[in-house]
PDB file of C-alpha atoms in Angstrom:
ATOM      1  CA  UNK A   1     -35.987  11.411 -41.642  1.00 46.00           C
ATOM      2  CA  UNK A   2     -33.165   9.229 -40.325  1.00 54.00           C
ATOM      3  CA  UNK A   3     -33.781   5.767 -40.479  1.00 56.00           C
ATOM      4  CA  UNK A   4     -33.864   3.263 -37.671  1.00 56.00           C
ATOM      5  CA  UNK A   5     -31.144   1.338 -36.863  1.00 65.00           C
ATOM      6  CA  UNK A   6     -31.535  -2.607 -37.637  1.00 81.00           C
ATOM      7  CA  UNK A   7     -28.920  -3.399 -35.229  1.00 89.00           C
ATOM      8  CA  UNK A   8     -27.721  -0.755 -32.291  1.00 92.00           C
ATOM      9  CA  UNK A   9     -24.271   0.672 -31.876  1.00 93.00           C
ATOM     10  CA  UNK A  10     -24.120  -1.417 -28.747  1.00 94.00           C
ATOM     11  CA  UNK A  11     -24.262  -4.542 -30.452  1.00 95.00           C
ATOM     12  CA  UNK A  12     -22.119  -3.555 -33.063  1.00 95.00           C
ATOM     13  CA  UNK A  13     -19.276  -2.889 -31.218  1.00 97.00           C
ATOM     14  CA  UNK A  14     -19.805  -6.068 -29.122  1.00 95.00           C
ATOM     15  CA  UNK A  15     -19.795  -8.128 -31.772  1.00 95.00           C
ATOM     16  CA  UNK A  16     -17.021  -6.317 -33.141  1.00 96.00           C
ATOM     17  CA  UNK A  17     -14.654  -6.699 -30.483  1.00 94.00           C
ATOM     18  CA  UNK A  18     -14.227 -10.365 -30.615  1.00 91.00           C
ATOM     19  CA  UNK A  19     -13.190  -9.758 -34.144  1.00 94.00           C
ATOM     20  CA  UNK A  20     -10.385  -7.323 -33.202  1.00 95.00           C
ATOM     21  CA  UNK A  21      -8.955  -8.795 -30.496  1.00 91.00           C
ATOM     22  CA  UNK A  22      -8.524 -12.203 -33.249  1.00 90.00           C
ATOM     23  CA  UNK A  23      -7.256  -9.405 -35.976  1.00 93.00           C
ATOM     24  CA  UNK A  24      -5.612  -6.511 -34.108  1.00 91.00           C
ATOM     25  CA  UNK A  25      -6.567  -3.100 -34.067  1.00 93.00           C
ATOM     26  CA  UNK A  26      -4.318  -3.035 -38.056  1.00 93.00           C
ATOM     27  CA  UNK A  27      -5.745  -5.987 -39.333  1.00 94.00           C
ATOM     28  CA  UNK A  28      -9.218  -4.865 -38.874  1.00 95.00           C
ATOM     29  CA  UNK A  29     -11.161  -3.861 -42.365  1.00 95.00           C
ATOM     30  CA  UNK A  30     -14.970  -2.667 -42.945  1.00 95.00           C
ATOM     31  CA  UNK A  31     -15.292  -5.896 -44.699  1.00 96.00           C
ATOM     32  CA  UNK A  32     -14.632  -7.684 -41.783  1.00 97.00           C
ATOM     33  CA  UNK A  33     -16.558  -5.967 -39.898  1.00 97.00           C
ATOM     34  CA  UNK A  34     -19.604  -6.099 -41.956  1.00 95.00           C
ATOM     35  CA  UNK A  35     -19.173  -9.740 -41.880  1.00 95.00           C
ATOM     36  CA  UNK A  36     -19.170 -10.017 -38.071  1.00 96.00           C
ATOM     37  CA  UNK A  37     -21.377  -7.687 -37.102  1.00 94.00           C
ATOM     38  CA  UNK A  38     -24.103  -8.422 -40.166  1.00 92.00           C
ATOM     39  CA  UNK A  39     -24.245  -4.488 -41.428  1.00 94.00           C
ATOM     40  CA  UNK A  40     -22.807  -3.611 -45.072  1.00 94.00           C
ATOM     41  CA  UNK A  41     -19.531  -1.766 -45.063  1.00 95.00           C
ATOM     42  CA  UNK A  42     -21.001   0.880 -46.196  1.00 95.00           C
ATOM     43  CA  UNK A  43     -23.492   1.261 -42.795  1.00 94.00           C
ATOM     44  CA  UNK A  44     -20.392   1.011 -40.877  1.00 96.00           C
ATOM     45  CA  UNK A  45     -19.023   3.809 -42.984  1.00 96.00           C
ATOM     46  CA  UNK A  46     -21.940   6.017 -42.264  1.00 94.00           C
ATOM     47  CA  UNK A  47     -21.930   5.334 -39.073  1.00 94.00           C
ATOM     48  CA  UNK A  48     -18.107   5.525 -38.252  1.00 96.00           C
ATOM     49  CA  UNK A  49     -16.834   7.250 -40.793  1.00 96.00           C
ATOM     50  CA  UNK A  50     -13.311   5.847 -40.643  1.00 96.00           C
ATOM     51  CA  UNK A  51     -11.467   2.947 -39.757  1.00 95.00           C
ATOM     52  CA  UNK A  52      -9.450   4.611 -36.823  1.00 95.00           C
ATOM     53  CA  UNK A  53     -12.812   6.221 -36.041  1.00 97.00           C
ATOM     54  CA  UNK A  54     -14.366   2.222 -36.159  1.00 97.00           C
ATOM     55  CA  UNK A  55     -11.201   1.563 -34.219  1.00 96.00           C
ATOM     56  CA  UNK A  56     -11.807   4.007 -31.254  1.00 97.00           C
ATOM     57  CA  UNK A  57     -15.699   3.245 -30.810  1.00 97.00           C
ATOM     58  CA  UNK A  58     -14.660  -0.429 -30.507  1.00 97.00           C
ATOM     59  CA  UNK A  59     -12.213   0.297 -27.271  1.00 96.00           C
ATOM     60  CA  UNK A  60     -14.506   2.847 -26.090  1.00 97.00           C
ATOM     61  CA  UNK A  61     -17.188   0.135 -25.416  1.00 96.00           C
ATOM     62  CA  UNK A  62     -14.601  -2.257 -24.551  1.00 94.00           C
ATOM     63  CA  UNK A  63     -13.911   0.301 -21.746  1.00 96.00           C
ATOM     64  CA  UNK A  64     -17.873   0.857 -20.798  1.00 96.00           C
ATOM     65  CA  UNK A  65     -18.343  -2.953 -20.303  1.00 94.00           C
ATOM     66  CA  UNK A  66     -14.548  -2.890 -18.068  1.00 94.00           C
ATOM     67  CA  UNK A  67     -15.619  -0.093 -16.218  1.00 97.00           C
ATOM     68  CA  UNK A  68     -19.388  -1.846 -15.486  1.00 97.00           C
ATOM     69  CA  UNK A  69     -17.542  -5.333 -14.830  1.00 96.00           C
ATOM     70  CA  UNK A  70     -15.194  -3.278 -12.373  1.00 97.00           C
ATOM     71  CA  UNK A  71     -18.034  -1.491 -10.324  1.00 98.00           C
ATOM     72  CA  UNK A  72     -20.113  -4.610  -9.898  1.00 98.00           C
ATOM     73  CA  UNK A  73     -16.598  -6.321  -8.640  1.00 98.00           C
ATOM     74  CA  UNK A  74     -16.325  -3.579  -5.970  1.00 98.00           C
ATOM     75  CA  UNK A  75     -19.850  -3.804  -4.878  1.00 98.00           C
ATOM     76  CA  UNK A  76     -20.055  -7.739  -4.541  1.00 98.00           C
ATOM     77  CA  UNK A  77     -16.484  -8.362  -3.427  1.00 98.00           C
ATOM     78  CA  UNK A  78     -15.456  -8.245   0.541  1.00 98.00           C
ATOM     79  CA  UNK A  79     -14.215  -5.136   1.863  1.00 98.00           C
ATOM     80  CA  UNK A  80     -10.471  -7.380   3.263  1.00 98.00           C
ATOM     81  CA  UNK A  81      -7.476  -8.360   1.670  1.00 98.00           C
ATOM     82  CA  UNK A  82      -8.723 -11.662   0.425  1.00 98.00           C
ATOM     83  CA  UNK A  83     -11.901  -9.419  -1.218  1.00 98.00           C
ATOM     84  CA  UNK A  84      -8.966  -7.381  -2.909  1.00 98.00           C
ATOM     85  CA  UNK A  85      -7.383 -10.781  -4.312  1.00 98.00           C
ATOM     86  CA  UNK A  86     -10.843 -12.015  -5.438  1.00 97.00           C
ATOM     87  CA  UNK A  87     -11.848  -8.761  -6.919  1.00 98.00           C
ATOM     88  CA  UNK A  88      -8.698  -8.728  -9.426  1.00 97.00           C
ATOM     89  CA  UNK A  89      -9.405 -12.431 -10.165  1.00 95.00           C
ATOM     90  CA  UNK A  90     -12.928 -11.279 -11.250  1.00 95.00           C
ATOM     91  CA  UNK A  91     -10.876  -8.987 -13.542  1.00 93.00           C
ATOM     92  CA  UNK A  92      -9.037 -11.009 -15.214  1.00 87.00           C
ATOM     93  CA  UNK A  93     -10.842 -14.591 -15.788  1.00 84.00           C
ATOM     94  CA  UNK A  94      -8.491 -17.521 -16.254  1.00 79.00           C
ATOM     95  CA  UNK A  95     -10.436 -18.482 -19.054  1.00 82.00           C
ATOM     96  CA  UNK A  96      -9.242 -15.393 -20.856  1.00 84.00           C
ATOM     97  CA  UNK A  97      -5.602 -14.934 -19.197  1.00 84.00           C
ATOM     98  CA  UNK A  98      -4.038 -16.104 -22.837  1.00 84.00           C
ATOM     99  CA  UNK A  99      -5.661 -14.055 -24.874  1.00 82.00           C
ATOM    100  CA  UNK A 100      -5.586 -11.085 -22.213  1.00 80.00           C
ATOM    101  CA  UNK A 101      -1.647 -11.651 -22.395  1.00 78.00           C
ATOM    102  CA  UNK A 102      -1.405 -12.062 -26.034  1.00 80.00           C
ATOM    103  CA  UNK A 103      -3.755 -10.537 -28.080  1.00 77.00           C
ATOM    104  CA  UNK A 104      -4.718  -7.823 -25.831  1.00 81.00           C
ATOM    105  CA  UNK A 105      -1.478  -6.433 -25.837  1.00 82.00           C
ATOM    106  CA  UNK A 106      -2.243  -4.847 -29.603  1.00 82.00           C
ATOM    107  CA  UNK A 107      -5.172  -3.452 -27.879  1.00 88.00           C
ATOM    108  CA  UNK A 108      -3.348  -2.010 -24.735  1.00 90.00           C
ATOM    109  CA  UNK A 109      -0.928  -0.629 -27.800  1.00 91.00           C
ATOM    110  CA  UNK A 110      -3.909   1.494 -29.123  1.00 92.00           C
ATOM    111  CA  UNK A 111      -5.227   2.349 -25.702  1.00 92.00           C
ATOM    112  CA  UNK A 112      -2.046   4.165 -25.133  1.00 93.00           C
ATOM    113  CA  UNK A 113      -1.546   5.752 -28.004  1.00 94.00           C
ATOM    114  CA  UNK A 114      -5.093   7.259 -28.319  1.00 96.00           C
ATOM    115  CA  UNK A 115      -5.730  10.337 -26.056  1.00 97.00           C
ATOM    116  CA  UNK A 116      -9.325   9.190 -25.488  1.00 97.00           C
ATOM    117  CA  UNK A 117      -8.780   5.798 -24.641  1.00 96.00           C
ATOM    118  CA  UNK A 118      -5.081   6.460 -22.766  1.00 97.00           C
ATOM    119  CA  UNK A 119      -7.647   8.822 -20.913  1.00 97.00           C
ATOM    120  CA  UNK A 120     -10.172   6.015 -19.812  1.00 97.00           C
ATOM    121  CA  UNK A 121      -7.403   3.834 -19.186  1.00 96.00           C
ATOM    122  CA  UNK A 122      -6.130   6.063 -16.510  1.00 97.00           C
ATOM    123  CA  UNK A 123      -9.410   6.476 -15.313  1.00 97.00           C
ATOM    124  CA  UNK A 124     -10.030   2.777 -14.835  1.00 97.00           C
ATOM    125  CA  UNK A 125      -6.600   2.348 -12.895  1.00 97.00           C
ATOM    126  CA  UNK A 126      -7.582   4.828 -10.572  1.00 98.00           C
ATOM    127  CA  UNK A 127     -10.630   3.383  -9.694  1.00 98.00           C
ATOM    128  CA  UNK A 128      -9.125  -0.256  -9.546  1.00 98.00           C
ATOM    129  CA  UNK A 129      -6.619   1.434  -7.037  1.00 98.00           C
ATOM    130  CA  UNK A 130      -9.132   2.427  -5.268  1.00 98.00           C
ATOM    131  CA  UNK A 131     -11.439   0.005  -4.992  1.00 98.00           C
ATOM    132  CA  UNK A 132      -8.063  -2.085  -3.895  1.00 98.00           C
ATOM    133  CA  UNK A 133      -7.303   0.572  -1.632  1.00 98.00           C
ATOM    134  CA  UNK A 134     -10.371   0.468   0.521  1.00 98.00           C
ATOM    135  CA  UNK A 135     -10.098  -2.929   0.728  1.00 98.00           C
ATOM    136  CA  UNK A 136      -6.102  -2.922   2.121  1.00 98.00           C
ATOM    137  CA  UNK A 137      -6.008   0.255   4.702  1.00 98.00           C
ATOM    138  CA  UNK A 138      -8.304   2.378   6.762  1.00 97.00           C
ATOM    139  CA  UNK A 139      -6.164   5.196   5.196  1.00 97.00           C
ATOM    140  CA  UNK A 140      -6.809   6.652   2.230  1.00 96.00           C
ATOM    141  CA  UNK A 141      -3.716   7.689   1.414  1.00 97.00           C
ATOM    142  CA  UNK A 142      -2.088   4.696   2.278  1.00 98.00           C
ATOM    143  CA  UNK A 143      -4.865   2.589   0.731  1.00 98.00           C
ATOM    144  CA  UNK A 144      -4.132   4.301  -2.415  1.00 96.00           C
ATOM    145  CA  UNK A 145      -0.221   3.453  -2.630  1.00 98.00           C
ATOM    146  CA  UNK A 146      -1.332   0.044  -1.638  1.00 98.00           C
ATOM    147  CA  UNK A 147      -3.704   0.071  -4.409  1.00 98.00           C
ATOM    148  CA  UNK A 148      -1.217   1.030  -7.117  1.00 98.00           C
ATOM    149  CA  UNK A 149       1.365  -1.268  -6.121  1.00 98.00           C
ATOM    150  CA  UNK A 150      -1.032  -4.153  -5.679  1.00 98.00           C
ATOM    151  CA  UNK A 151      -2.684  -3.443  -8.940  1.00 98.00           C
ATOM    152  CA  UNK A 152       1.077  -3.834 -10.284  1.00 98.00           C
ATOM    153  CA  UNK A 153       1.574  -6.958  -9.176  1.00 98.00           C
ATOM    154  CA  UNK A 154      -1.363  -7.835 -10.585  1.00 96.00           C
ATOM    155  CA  UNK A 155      -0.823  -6.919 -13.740  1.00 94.00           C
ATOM    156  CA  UNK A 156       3.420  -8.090 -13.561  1.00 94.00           C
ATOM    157  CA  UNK A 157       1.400 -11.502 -12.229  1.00 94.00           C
ATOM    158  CA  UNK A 158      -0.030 -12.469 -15.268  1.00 92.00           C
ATOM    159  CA  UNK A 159       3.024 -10.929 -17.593  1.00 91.00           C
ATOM    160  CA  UNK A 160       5.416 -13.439 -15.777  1.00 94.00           C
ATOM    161  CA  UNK A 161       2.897 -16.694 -16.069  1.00 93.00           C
ATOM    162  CA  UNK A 162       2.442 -15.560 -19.597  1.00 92.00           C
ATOM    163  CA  UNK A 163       5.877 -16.429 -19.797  1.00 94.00           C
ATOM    164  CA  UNK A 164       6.642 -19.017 -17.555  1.00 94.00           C
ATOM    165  CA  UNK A 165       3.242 -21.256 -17.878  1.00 93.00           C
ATOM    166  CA  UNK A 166       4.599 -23.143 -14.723  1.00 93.00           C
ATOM    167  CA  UNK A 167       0.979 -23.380 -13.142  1.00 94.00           C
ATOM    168  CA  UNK A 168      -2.416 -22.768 -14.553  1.00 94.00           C
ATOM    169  CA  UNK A 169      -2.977 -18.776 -15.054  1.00 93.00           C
ATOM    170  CA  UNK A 170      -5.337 -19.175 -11.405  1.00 93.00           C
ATOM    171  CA  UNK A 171      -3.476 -20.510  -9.667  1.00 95.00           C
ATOM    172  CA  UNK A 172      -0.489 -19.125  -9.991  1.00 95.00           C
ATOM    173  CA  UNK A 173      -1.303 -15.026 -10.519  1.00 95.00           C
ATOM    174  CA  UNK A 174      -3.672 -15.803  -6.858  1.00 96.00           C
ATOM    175  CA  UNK A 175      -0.507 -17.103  -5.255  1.00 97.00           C
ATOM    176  CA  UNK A 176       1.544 -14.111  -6.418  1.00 97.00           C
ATOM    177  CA  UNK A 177      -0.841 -11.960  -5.156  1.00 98.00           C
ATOM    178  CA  UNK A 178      -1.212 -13.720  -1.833  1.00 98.00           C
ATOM    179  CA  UNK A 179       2.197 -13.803  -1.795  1.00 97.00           C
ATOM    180  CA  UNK A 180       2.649 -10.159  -1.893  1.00 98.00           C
ATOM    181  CA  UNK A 181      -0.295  -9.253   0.620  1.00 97.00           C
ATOM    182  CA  UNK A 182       1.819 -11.759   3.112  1.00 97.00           C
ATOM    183  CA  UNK A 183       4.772  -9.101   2.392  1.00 95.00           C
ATOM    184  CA  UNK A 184       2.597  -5.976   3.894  1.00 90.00           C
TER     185      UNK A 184
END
């Protein structure tokens, strides 16, 4: 009889994602993992099997709670441009736009080289585009290319600031969108 699980998969991962986004997908271990998330390395070995495999689970549930943050986003968030500005905002805290920009790059890197998460990662953009779509034209086909292009600027938006710094990530990734919805 298998026995019951002390702490769930769930919770596991969540507590394990802090730890790779401070470590990087390479620098995480099943020791330090079993000292984040409270399980033995060995119950992270039986339940993952491998360190890629521990890996993979990680971003997968990193990708359930993006794609649950991104429908309740388009639900709440008007149906206008401004709703579209506010909408990627909710995306992207400020409070997170350093580590988003600096850590979360070695993340991105395994998202894109994994099949399974590349695949939700395309997923996700397409709904963002959507969802950004609806909310710029009452055509769906222009809506989408609207989408895309604003959900590049969003994302070149908080590459530049990374860089530049010149006003608080806010401020200044709002503006650029703003900026480009002025442009349309």
């Amino acid at each position: 009889m298998a026995r019951h699980k002390s702490i769930s998969d769930e919770q596991v991962l969540d507590r394990l994602l802090d730890l790779i986004v401070e470590t990087g997908p390479d620098g995480l271990t099943f020791a330090k993992s079993a000292a984040a998330c409270g399980l033995s390395p060995a119950s992270l070995v039986q339940r993952y099997g491998n360190r890629e495999r521990l890996v993979e689970a990680i971003l997968l549930r990193a990708w359930d709670r993006l794609d649950t943050e991104t429908a309740d986003a388009d639900a709440e968030e008007a149906v206008t441009p401004d709703g579209a500005v506010n909408f990627l905002m909710r995306l992207m805290p400020a409070e997170s736009a350093e580590r988003d920009a600096t850590d979360g790059l070695l993340l991105l890197r395994e998202d894109i080289r994994n099949p399974k998460l590349r695949a939700r990662g395309a997923a996700w953009g397409h709904a963002v585009a959507e969802a950004l779509g609806r909310r710029l034209s009452e055509d769906r086909e222009k809506g989408r290319r609207l989408g895309w292009q604003m959900a590049a600027v969003w994302q070149g938006a908080h590459t530049w600031w990374a860089f530049t710094r010149a006003e608080p990530a806010e401020h200044a990734i709002r503006r650029m969108l703003t900026e480009w919805l002025e442009r349309l």
